[in-house]
Coordinates of N, CA and C in Angstrom, one line a residue:
M1 N -6.5 103.8 -13.4 CA -7.2 102.3 -13.5 C -6.3 101.9 -14.6
L2 N -5.9 102.5 -16.0 CA -4.9 102.3 -16.9 C -3.4 101.4 -16.3
D3 N -3.0 102.0 -15.5 CA -2.2 101.3 -14.5 C -2.1 99.8 -13.6
E4 N -3.8 99.9 -13.0 CA -3.9 98.9 -12.9 C -3.9 97.8 -13.4
L5 N -4.7 98.2 -14.7 CA -4.9 97.2 -15.9 C -3.5 96.5 -16.4
K6 N -2.6 97.4 -16.3 CA -1.7 96.9 -16.8 C -0.9 95.8 -16.2
K7 N -0.7 96.0 -14.5 CA 0.1 95.3 -13.8 C -1.2 93.8 -13.8
S8 N -2.6 93.9 -13.7 CA -3.2 92.9 -13.6 C -2.7 91.5 -14.2
G9 N -2.2 91.5 -15.5 CA -2.1 90.5 -16.3 C -0.9 90.2 -15.8
G10 N -0.1 90.7 -15.0 CA 1.5 89.8 -14.5 C 2.1 89.7 -15.9
Q11 N 2.0 91.0 -17.0 CA 2.8 90.8 -18.2 C 3.3 92.3 -18.2
S12 N 4.7 92.3 -18.9 CA 5.2 93.8 -19.0 C 4.6 94.2 -20.3
I13 N 3.7 95.6 -19.8 CA 3.3 96.2 -21.0 C 3.8 97.6 -21.0
S14 N 4.1 97.9 -22.3 CA 4.6 99.5 -22.3 C 3.8 100.7 -21.8
E15 N 4.5 101.5 -21.3 CA 4.2 102.7 -20.4 C 3.4 103.2 -21.4
N16 N 3.3 103.3 -22.9 CA 3.0 104.1 -23.7 C 1.7 103.6 -24.6
A17 N 1.4 102.2 -24.0 CA 0.3 101.3 -24.5 C -0.9 102.0 -24.2
G18 N -2.0 101.9 -25.1 CA -3.3 102.8 -24.5 C -4.2 101.2 -24.0
V19 N -5.3 101.9 -23.9 CA -6.6 100.9 -23.1 C -6.5 99.7 -24.4
N20 N -6.7 99.9 -25.1 CA -7.2 98.9 -26.3 C -6.2 97.6 -26.4
T21 N -4.5 98.4 -26.5 CA -3.6 97.5 -26.7 C -3.2 96.5 -25.0
V22 N -3.6 97.2 -23.9 CA -3.7 96.5 -22.4 C -4.8 95.8 -22.6
M23 N -6.0 95.7 -22.9 CA -6.9 95.1 -22.7 C -6.8 93.7 -23.7
A24 N -6.3 94.0 -25.2 CA -6.1 92.7 -25.9 C -4.9 92.3 -25.4
D25 N -4.2 92.4 -24.6 CA -2.9 92.0 -23.9 C -3.4 90.5 -22.4
L26 N -3.9 91.1 -22.1 CA -5.1 90.1 -21.4 C -6.1 89.3 -21.6
G27 N -6.1 89.1 -22.8 CA -6.7 88.1 -23.4 C -6.1 86.8 -22.7
D28 N -4.5 86.5 -23.1 CA -4.0 85.2 -23.0 C -4.5 84.8 -21.2
A29 N -4.1 86.0 -20.5 CA -4.5 85.3 -19.3 C -5.8 85.1 -19.3
M30 N -6.8 85.7 -19.9 CA -8.4 85.5 -19.7 C -8.8 83.5 -20.2
N31 N -8.0 83.7 -21.5 CA -8.1 82.6 -22.4 C -7.3 81.5 -21.4
A32 N -6.6 81.3 -20.6 CA -5.9 80.3 -20.2 C -6.9 80.1 -18.7
V33 N -7.5 80.8 -18.2 CA -8.5 80.7 -17.0 C -9.6 80.0 -17.4
A34 N -10.3 80.7 -18.6 CA -11.5 79.8 -19.3 C -11.4 78.4 -20.0
A35 N -10.3 78.1 -20.4 CA -10.2 76.7 -20.7 C -9.4 76.1 -19.8
S36 N -9.5 76.4 -18.6 CA -9.1 75.3 -17.1 C -9.8 74.3 -16.9
E37 N -9.2 73.0 -16.5 CA -10.3 72.4 -15.7 C -11.6 72.8 -14.7
L38 N -11.0 74.0 -13.9 CA -12.0 74.5 -12.8 C -13.3 75.1 -13.6
A39 N -12.8 76.1 -15.0 CA -14.2 76.3 -15.5 C -14.9 75.3 -15.9
T40 N -14.2 74.5 -16.4 CA -15.0 73.3 -17.1 C -15.7 72.9 -16.1
V41 N -15.4 72.5 -14.9 CA -16.6 71.9 -14.2 C -17.4 72.8 -13.5
C42 N -17.2 74.2 -13.0 CA -18.1 75.3 -13.0 C -19.1 75.5 -14.1
T43 N -18.9 75.3 -15.1 CA -20.1 75.6 -16.2 C -20.5 74.2 -16.7
V44 N -20.5 73.0 -16.1 CA -21.0 72.0 -16.8 C -22.6 71.8 -16.6
E45 N -23.2 72.2 -15.0 CA -24.2 72.1 -14.5 C -25.0 73.5 -15.5
A46 N -24.6 74.6 -15.1 CA -25.1 75.6 -15.8 C -25.6 75.3 -17.1
Y47 N -24.5 75.2 -18.0 CA -24.5 74.6 -19.8 C -25.7 74.0 -20.0
S48 N -25.8 72.5 -18.9 CA -26.5 72.0 -19.4 C -28.1 72.0 -19.5
V49 N -28.6 73.1 -18.9 CA -29.9 73.6 -18.9 C -30.4 74.5 -20.2
L50 N -29.2 74.8 -20.7 CA -29.5 76.3 -21.4 C -29.3 75.7 -23.0
D51 N -29.9 76.4 -23.6 CA -30.1 75.7 -25.1 C -28.7 76.6 -25.9
V52 N -28.6 77.3 -25.4 CA -26.8 77.9 -26.2 C -26.1 78.8 -24.6
A53 N -24.8 78.3 -25.0 CA -23.9 78.7 -23.8 C -23.2 80.1 -24.2
G54 N -23.4 81.1 -23.7 CA -22.9 82.4 -24.2 C -21.5 82.4 -23.7
M55 N -20.6 82.8 -24.3 CA -18.7 82.7 -23.6 C -18.3 83.8 -24.2
N56 N -18.2 85.0 -23.2 CA -17.4 86.4 -24.0 C -16.1 86.0 -23.4
Y57 N -15.1 86.4 -24.7 CA -13.9 86.9 -24.4 C -12.9 84.9 -23.9
A58 N -13.6 84.0 -24.5 CA -13.3 82.4 -23.9 C -12.5 81.8 -25.3
E59 N -12.5 82.3 -25.8 CA -12.2 81.6 -27.2 C -11.6 80.1 -27.4
S60 N -11.0 80.2 -26.3 CA -9.8 79.0 -25.9 C -11.1 77.9 -25.6
R61 N -12.3 78.2 -25.7 CA -13.1 77.0 -24.9 C -13.9 76.3 -26.1
Y62 N -14.1 77.0 -27.3 CA -14.4 76.3 -28.5 C -14.5 74.8 -28.9
E63 N -12.9 75.2 -28.9 CA -12.6 73.6 -29.4 C -12.6 72.5 -28.1
L64 N -12.5 72.9 -27.1 CA -12.3 72.3 -26.1 C -13.5 71.4 -26.0
D65 N -14.5 72.6 -26.0 CA -16.1 71.8 -25.4 C -16.7 71.3 -26.8
A66 N -16.1 71.7 -28.1 CA -16.2 70.6 -29.4 C -16.4 69.8 -28.8
E67 N -14.9 69.1 -28.5 CA -14.4 67.9 -28.5 C -15.6 67.3 -27.1
L68 N -15.5 67.9 -25.8 CA -15.9 67.3 -24.7 C -17.9 67.4 -24.5
F69 N -18.3 68.4 -25.1 CA -19.4 68.6 -25.3 C -19.8 68.6 -26.8
P70 N -20.3 67.4 -27.9 CA -20.0 68.2 -29.1 C -21.5 68.6 -29.3
G71 N -22.4 68.4 -28.5 CA -23.7 69.1 -28.9 C -24.2 70.6 -28.5
R72 N -23.2 70.9 -27.7 CA -23.5 72.6 -26.8 C -22.7 73.5 -28.0
I73 N -24.3 74.5 -28.2 CA -24.1 75.1 -29.5 C -23.6 76.7 -28.2
I74 N -22.5 77.5 -29.1 CA -21.7 78.5 -28.4 C -22.0 79.5 -29.2
L75 N -22.0 80.7 -28.4 CA -22.4 82.1 -29.0 C -21.0 82.9 -27.8
G76 N -20.4 83.4 -29.0 CA -19.2 84.1 -28.2 C -19.4 86.0 -29.1
A77 N -20.5 86.4 -27.9 CA -20.5 88.0 -28.8 C -19.7 89.2 -28.4
E78 N -18.4 88.7 -27.7 CA -17.3 89.6 -27.6 C -16.1 89.1 -27.5
T79 N -15.3 89.7 -28.0 CA -13.9 89.4 -28.5 C -12.8 90.7 -28.4
F80 N -12.0 90.2 -28.6 CA -10.6 90.9 -28.7 C -10.4 91.4 -29.8
P81 N -10.2 92.3 -30.1 CA -10.0 92.6 -31.9 C -9.2 92.3 -32.6
T82 N -8.2 92.0 -31.7 CA -6.5 90.9 -32.1 C -6.8 89.6 -32.2
H83 N -8.1 89.1 -31.8 CA -8.7 87.5 -32.2 C -9.5 87.4 -33.0
I84 N -10.2 88.5 -33.8 CA -11.1 87.9 -34.8 C -10.7 86.9 -36.0
D85 N -9.5 87.3 -36.5 CA -9.4 86.1 -37.2 C -9.1 85.1 -37.1
G86 N -8.8 84.6 -36.2 CA -8.6 83.3 -35.3 C -9.7 82.7 -35.0
N87 N -10.9 83.6 -34.3 CA -12.0 83.3 -34.2 C -12.7 82.6 -35.2
W88 N -12.6 83.4 -36.5 CA -13.6 83.2 -37.7 C -13.1 81.7 -38.1
D89 N -12.0 81.4 -38.2 CA -11.3 80.2 -38.5 C -11.9 79.0 -37.0
L90 N -12.0 79.3 -36.0 CA -12.8 78.5 -35.3 C -14.5 78.6 -35.4
V91 N -14.9 79.2 -36.1 CA -16.4 79.0 -36.6 C -16.3 78.4 -37.7
R92 N -15.5 78.6 -38.8 CA -15.5 77.7 -40.1 C -15.6 76.3 -39.6
R93 N -14.2 76.1 -39.1 CA -13.8 74.5 -38.9 C -14.9 73.8 -37.8
L94 N -15.8 74.5 -36.5 CA -16.6 74.2 -35.8 C -18.0 74.4 -35.8
P95 N -18.5 74.0 -36.8 CA -19.7 74.1 -37.1 C -21.1 73.9 -35.8

């Protein structure tokens, strides 16, 4: 399974990388998908009827949605450990 994860991101990952490193490296690919116009279009209707939009592993949406949907409340309950410092900056800047 680890070999499949290493291949799925289209990135070159060291043979010695552990599962945590592999999963963290996939974060860039996941954020690119999350910030795409397609993701915006696909979530507009669902998020419009929710009090809180839940977004895991999609911190690339935080600033984008603050601009596109200023009233949207976002809860990001899961993230990559290597992104925590950047996410905390987003929390402080985007009340």
